[in-house]
Protein backbone atom coordinates (compact mmCIF):
# COMPACT_ATOMS: atom_id res chain seq x y z
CA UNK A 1 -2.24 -8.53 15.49
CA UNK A 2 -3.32 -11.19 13.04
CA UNK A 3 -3.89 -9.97 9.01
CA UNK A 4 -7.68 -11.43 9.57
CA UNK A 5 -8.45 -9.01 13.05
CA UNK A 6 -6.27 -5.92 11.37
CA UNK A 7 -8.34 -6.49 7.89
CA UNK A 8 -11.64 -6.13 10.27
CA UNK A 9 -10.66 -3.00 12.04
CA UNK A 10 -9.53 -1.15 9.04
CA UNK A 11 -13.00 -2.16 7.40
CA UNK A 12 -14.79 -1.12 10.49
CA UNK A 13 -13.04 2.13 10.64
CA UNK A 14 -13.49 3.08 6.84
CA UNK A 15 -17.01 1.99 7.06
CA UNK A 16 -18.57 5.76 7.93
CA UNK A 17 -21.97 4.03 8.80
CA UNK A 18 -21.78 0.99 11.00
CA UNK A 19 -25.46 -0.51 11.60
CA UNK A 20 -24.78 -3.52 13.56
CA UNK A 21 -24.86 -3.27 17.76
CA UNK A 22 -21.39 -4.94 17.83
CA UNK A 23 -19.59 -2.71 15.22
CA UNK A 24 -21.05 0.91 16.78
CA UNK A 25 -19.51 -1.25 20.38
CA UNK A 26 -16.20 -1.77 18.81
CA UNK A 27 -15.81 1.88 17.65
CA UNK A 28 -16.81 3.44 20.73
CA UNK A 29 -13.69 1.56 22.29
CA UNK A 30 -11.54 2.47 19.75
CA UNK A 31 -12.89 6.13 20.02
CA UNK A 32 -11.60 5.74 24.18
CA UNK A 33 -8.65 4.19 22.64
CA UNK A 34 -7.95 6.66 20.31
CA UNK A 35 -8.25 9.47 23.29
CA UNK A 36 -5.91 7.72 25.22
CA UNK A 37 -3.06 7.63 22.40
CA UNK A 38 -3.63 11.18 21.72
CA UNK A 39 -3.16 11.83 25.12
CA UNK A 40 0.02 10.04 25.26
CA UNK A 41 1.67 11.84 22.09
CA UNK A 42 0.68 14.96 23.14
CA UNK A 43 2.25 14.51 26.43
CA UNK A 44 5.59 12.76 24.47
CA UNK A 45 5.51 15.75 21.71
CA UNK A 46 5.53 18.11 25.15
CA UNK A 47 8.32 16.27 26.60
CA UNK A 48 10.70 16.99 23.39
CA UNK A 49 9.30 20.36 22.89
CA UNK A 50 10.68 21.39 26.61
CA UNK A 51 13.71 19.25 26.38
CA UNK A 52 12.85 17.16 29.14
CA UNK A 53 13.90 13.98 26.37
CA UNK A 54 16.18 15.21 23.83
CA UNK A 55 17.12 13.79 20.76
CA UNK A 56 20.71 12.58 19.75
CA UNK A 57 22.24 15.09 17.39
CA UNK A 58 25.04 12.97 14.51
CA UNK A 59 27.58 14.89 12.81
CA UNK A 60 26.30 14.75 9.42
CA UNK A 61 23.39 16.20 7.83
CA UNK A 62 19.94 14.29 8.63
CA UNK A 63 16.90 14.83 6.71
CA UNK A 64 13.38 12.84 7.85
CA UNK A 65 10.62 11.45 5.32
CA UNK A 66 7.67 10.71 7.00
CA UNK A 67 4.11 11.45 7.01
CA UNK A 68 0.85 11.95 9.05
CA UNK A 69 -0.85 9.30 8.42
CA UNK A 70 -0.71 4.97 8.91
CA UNK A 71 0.54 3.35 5.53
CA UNK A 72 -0.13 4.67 1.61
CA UNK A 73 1.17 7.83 1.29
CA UNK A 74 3.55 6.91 -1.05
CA UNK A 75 7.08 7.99 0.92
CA UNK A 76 9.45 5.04 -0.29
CA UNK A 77 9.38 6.71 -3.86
CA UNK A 78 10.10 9.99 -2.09
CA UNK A 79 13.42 8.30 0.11
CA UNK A 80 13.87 7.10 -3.22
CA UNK A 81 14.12 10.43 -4.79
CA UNK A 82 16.25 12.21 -2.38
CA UNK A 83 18.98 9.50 -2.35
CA UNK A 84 19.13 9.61 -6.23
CA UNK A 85 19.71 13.26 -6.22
CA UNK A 86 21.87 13.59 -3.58
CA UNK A 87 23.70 10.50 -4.98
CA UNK A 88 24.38 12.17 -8.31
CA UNK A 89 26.00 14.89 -6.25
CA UNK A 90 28.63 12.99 -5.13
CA UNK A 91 27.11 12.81 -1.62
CA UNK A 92 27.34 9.43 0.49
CA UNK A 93 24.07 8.92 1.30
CA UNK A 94 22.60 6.18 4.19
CA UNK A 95 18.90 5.40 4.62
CA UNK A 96 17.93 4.84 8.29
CA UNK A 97 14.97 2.50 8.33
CA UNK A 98 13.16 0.54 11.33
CA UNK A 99 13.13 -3.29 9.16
CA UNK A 100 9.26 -3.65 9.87
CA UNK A 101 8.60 -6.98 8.83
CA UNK A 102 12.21 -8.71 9.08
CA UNK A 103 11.53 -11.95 10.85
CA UNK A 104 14.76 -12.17 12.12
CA UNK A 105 15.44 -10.39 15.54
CA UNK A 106 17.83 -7.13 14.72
CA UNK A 107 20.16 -6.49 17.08
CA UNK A 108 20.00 -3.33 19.24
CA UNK A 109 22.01 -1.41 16.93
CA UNK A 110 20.64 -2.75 13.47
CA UNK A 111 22.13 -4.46 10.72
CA UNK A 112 23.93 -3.07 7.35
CA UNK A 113 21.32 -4.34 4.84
CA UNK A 114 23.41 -3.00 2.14
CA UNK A 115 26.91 -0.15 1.99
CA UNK A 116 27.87 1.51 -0.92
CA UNK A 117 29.20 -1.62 -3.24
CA UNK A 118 26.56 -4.56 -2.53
CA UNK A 119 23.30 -5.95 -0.60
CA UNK A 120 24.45 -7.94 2.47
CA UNK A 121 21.36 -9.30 4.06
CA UNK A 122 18.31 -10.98 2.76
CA UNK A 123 14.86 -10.05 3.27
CA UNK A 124 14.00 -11.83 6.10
CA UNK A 125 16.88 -10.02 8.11
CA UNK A 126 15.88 -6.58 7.09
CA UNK A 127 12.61 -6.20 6.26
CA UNK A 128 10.47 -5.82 2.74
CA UNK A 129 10.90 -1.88 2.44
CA UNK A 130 14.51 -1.96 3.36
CA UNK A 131 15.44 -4.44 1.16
CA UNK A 132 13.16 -2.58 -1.80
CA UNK A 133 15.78 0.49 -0.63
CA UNK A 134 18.44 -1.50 -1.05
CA UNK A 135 17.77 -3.16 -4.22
CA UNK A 136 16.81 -0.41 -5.97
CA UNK A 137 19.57 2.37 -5.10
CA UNK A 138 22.85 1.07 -5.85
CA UNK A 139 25.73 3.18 -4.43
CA UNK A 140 23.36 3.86 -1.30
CA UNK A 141 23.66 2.56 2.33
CA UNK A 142 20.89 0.80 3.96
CA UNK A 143 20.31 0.24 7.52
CA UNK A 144 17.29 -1.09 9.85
CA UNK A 145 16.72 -1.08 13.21
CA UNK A 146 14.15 0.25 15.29
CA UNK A 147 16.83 2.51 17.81
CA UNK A 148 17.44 5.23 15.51
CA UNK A 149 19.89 6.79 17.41
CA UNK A 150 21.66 3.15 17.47
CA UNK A 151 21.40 2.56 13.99
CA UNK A 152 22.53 6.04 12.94
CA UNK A 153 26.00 5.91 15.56
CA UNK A 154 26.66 2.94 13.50
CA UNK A 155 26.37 4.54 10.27
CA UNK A 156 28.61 7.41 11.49
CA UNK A 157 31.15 4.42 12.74
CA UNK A 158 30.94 2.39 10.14
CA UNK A 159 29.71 4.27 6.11
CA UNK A 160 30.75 7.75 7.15
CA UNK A 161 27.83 8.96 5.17
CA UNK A 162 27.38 12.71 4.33
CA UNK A 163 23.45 12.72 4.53
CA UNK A 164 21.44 10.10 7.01
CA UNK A 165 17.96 10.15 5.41
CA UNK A 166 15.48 8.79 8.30
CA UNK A 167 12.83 6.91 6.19
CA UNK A 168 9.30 7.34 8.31
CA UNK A 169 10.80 9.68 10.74
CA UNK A 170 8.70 12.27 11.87
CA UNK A 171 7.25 10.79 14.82
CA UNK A 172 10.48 8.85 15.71
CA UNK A 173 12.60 11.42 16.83
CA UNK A 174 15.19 10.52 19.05
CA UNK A 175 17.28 11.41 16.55
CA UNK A 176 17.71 15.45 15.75
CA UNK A 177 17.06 16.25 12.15
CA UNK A 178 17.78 19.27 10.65
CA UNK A 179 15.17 18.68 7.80
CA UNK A 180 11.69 17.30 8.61
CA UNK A 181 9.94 16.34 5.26
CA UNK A 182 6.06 15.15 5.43
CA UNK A 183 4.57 13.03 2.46
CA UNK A 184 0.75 13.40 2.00
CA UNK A 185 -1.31 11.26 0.47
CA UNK A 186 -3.72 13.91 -2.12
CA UNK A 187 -6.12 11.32 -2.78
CA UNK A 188 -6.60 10.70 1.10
CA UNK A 189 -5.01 13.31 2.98
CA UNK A 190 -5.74 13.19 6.84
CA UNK A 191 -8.36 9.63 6.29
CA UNK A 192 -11.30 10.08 8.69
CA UNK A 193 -9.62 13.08 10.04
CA UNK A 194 -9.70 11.15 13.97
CA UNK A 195 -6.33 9.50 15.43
CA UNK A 196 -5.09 5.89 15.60
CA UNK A 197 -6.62 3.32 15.81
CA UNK A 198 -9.94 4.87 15.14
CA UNK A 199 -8.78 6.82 12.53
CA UNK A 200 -5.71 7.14 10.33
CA UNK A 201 -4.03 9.68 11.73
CA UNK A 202 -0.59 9.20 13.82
CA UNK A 203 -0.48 12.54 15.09
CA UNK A 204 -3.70 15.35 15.33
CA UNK A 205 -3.03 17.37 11.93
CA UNK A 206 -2.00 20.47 14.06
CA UNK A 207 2.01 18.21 14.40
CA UNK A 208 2.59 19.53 10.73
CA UNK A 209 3.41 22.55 12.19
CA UNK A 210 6.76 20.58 12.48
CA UNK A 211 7.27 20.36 8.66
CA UNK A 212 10.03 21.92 7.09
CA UNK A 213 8.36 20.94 4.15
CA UNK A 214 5.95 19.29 2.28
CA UNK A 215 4.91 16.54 -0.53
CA UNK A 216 2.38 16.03 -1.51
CA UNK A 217 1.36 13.03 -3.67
CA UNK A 218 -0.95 11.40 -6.46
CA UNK A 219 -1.85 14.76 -7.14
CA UNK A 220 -3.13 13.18 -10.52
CA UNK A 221 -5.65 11.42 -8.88
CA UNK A 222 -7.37 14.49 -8.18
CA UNK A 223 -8.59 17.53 -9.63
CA UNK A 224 -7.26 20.61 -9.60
CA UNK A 225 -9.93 22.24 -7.22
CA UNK A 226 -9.19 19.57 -4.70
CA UNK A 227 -5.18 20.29 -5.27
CA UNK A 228 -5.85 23.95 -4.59
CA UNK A 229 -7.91 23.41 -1.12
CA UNK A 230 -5.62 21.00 0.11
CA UNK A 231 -2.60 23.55 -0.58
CA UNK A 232 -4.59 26.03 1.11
CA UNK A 233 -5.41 23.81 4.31
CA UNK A 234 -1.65 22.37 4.28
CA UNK A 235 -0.31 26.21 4.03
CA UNK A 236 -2.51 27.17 7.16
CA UNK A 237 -1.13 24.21 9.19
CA UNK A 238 2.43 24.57 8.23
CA UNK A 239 2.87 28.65 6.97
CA UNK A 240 6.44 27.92 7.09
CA UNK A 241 6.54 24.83 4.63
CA UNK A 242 7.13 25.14 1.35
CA UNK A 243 4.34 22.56 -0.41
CA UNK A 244 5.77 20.61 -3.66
CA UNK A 245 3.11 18.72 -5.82
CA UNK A 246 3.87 15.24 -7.75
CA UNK A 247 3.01 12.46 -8.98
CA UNK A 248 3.47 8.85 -8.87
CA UNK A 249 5.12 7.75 -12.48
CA UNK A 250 5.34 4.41 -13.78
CA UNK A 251 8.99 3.62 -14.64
CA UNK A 252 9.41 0.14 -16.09
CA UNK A 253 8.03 -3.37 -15.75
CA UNK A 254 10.09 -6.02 -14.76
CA UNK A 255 9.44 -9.73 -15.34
CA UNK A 256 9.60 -12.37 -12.46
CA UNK A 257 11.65 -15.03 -13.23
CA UNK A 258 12.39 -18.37 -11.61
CA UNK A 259 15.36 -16.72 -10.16
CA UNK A 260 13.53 -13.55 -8.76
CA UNK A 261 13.14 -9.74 -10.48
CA UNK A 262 14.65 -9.78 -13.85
CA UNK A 263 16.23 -6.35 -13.04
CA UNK A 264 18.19 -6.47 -16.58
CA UNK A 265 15.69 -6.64 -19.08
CA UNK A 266 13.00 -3.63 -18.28
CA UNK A 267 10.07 -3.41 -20.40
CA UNK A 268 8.58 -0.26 -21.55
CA UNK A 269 5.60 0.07 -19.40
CA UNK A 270 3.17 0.88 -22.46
CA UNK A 271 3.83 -3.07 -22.56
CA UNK A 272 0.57 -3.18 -20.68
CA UNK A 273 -1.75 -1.08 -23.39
CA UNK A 274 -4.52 -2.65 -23.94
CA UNK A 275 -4.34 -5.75 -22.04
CA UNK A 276 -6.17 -7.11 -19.28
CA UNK A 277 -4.49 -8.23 -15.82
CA UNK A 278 -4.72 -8.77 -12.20
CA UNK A 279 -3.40 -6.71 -9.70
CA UNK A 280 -1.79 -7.73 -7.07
CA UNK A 281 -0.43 -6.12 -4.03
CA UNK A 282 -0.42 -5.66 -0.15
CA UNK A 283 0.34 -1.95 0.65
CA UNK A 284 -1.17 0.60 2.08
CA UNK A 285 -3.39 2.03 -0.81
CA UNK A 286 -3.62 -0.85 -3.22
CA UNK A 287 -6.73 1.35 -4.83
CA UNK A 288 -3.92 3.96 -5.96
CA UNK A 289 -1.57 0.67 -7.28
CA UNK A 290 -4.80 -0.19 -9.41
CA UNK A 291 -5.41 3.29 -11.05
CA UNK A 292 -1.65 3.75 -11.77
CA UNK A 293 -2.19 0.47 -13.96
CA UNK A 294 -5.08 1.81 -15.09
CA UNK A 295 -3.06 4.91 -16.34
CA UNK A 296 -0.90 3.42 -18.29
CA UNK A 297 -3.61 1.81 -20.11
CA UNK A 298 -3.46 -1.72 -18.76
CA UNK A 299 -7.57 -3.01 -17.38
CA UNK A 300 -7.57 -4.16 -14.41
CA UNK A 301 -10.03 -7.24 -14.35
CA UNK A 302 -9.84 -7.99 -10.95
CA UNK A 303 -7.56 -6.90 -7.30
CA UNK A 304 -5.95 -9.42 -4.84
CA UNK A 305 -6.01 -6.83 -1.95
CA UNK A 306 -3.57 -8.61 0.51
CA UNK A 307 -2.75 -6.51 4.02
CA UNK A 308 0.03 -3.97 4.48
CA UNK A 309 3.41 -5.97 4.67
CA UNK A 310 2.18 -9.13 4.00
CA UNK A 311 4.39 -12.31 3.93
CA UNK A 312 3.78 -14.37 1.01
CA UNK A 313 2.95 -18.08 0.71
CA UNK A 314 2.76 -20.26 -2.25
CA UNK A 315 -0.82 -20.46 -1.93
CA UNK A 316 -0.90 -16.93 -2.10
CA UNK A 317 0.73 -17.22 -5.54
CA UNK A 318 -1.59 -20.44 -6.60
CA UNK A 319 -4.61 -17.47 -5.83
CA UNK A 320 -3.20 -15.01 -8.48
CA UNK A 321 -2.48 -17.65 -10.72
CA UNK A 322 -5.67 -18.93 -10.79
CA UNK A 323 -7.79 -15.26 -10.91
CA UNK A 324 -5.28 -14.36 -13.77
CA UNK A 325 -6.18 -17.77 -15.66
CA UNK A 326 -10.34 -18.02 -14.51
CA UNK A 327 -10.17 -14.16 -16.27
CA UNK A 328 -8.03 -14.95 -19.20
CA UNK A 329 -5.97 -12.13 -18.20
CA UNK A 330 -2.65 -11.43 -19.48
CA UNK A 331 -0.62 -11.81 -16.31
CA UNK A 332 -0.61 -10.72 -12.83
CA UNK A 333 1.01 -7.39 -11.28
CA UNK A 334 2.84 -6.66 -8.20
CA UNK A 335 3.95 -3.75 -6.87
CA UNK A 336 8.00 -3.52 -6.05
CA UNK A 337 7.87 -3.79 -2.68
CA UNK A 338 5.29 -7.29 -2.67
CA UNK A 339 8.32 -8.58 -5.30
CA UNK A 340 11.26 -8.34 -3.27
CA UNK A 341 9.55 -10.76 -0.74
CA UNK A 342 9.45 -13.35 -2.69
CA UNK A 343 11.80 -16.41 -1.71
CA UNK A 344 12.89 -19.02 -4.08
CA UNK A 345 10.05 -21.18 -3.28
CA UNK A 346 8.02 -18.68 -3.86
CA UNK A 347 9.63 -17.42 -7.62
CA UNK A 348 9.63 -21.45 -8.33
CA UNK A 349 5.68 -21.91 -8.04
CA UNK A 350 5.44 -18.45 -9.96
CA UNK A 351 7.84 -20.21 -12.65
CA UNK A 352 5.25 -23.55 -12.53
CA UNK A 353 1.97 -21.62 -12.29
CA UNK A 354 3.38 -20.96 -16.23
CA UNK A 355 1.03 -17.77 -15.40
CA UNK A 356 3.57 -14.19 -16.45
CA UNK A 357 4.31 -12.04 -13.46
CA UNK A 358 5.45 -8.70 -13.80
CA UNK A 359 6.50 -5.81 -11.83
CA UNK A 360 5.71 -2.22 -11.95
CA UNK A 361 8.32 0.34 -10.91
CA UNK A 362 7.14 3.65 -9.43
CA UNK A 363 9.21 7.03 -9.00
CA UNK A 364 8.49 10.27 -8.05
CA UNK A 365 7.85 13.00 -10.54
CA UNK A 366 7.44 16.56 -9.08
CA UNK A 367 5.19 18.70 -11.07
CA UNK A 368 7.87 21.06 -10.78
CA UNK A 369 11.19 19.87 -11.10
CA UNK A 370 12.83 22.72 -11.63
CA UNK A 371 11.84 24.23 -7.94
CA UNK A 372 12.38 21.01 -6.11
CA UNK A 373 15.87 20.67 -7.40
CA UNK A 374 16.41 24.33 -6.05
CA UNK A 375 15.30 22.96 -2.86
CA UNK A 376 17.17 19.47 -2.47
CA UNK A 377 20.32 21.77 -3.46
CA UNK A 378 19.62 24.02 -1.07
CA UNK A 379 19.30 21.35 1.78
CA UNK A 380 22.44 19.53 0.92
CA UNK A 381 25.60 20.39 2.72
């Protein structure tokens, strides 16, 4: 699907009052659409549930992160998380991941994108959020490939790891987990509340009932009555789930150099106080990017809102240039996972825009760190 057609329908379907003949057309197909797909899952979630398809149990312990929901809700911080902790255990840890957006073919079985001493492929071979994994959690292995049960036999042949975390696993499950995490999104929890592609929703909300547990996050982007009623809802779907708040917390800000992230000089991100900039970004909720800039007390004068895994041009990097210079701003501001998809040729005409570029680093914080360690511990073998 071209960026232009998947920008319309995601318009369309956030729009809750269509007006014009052809719109209210185009969501009444996607409303038969959107029957049909829940039609199929339901059938596919039967076939597992009565082992007529069974899922491919590894020797090792395998924990999911996923979510409920298309795009946004903030799980790479949370794969993030787990393979720090685990990691400072002493556990060998390998992140499963499918390589959306690696324009290389995989093959069948995947490709090492990094093991536990160095990064060994390059963006376009295993995709933006695997190489943001792999860039970012040194000591961890990497892996994509869309046949989880291929890619995680090869981590058993080839890393030996002690925990296989499957990053966006819950509806892929050919391989068994014994630990089914769900991230959700507290500023936009279930979207319209309908199913793909009329809604947001990957699965009907009654599949948490699969959830060992749950996340929930950006609960600072919401008050503490909303918090409490989505707890409540959550805990009704999932009884058996224990629910951990957090938050999304700026870490550092990293400049972009002519030769890519400047991962060695980290600013404080109270760098930003007080200074105008431009944010730009294409993920899944680049509204939640902008207020976490916000909160650190950098104005944001104006967003570049590019598409979910968007590939990058230089003309793409001549637009930011030129908002950040037409508002006087202070810079521009991408998000992690925009930065590590930027080639050479794309750092060089960031170097000649003579425009600053920064990136800002986001972790997990639980609002109770104390209880989730207790948990993690608890999971770990």
């Amino acid at each position: 699907m071209g960026e232009g057609l998947q920008q319309y329908l995601i318009d369309l379907v956030s729009n809750p009052t269509p007006k014009k003949p052809a719109e209210r057309m185009t969501l009444a197909g996607l409303t038969g659409l959107s029957w049909v797909y829940q039609s199929v899952i339901s059938l596919r979630d039967l076939a597992y549930r009565q082992r007529w398809v069974t899922s491919t149990r590894l020797p090792c312990l395998v924990v999911s992160v996923g979510n409920i929901t298309a795009g946004g809700t903030g799980k790479t911080p949370v794969v993030q998380y787990l393979a720090r902790f685990w990691h400072a255990m002493g556990y060998r840890i390998c992140i499963l991941t499918r390589g959306y957006q690696a324009t290389e073919k995989l093959p069948e079985d995947g490709v090492i994108v990094s093991d536990y001493q160095s990064v060994r492929q390059e963006v376009a071979g295993a995709g933006d959020e695997a190489m943001l994994l792999a860039k970012s959690l040194p000591g961890v292995a990497v892996i994509s490939g869309k046949k989880r049960a291929l890619t995680g036999a090869k981590a058993i042949d080839t890393l030996a790891p002690d925990i296989i975390i499957l990053d966006d696993g819950f509806q892929h499950r050919q391989v068994e987990r014994d630990v089914d995490i769900v991230v959700i999104d507290g500023t936009s929890p279930f979207g319209n509340g309908r199913v793909l592609p009329r809604g947001w929703l990957r699965e009907p909300v009654s599949a948490l009932s699969r959830a060992d547990s749950i996340i929930i996050t950006r609960t600072d982007q919401i008050d503490q009555v909303q918090l409490r009623q989505l707890e409540s809802q959550l805990a009704d779907l999932a009884p058996q789930a224990p629910i951990f708040a957090s938050v999304h917390r700026p870490k550092a800000l990293l400049k972009l150099a002519e030769t890519g992230i400047d991962r060695g000089n980290p600013l404080p991100v109270d760098s930003l106080a007080g200074r105008s900039v431009v944010a730009a970004c294409g993920i899944g909720n680049p509204a939640a990017f902008a207020q976490t800039l916000n909160s650190v007390g950098a104005e944001v004068i104006r967003r570049l809102d590019f598409p979910d895994h968007h590939s990058y041009t230089r003309q793409d990097i001549a637009k930011m240039a030129d908002a950040a210079q037409s508002c006087q701003a202070a810079g521009v501001v991408v998000t992690e996972k925009d930065a590590v998809k930027f080639t050479p040729e794309i750092a060089a005409e960031i170097a000649r825009s003579g425009v600053d570029f920064w990136v800002l680093t986001i972790g997990l914080e639980p609002v109770d760190p104390g209880k989730f360690s207790r948990y993690l511990r608890g999971i770990a073998p």
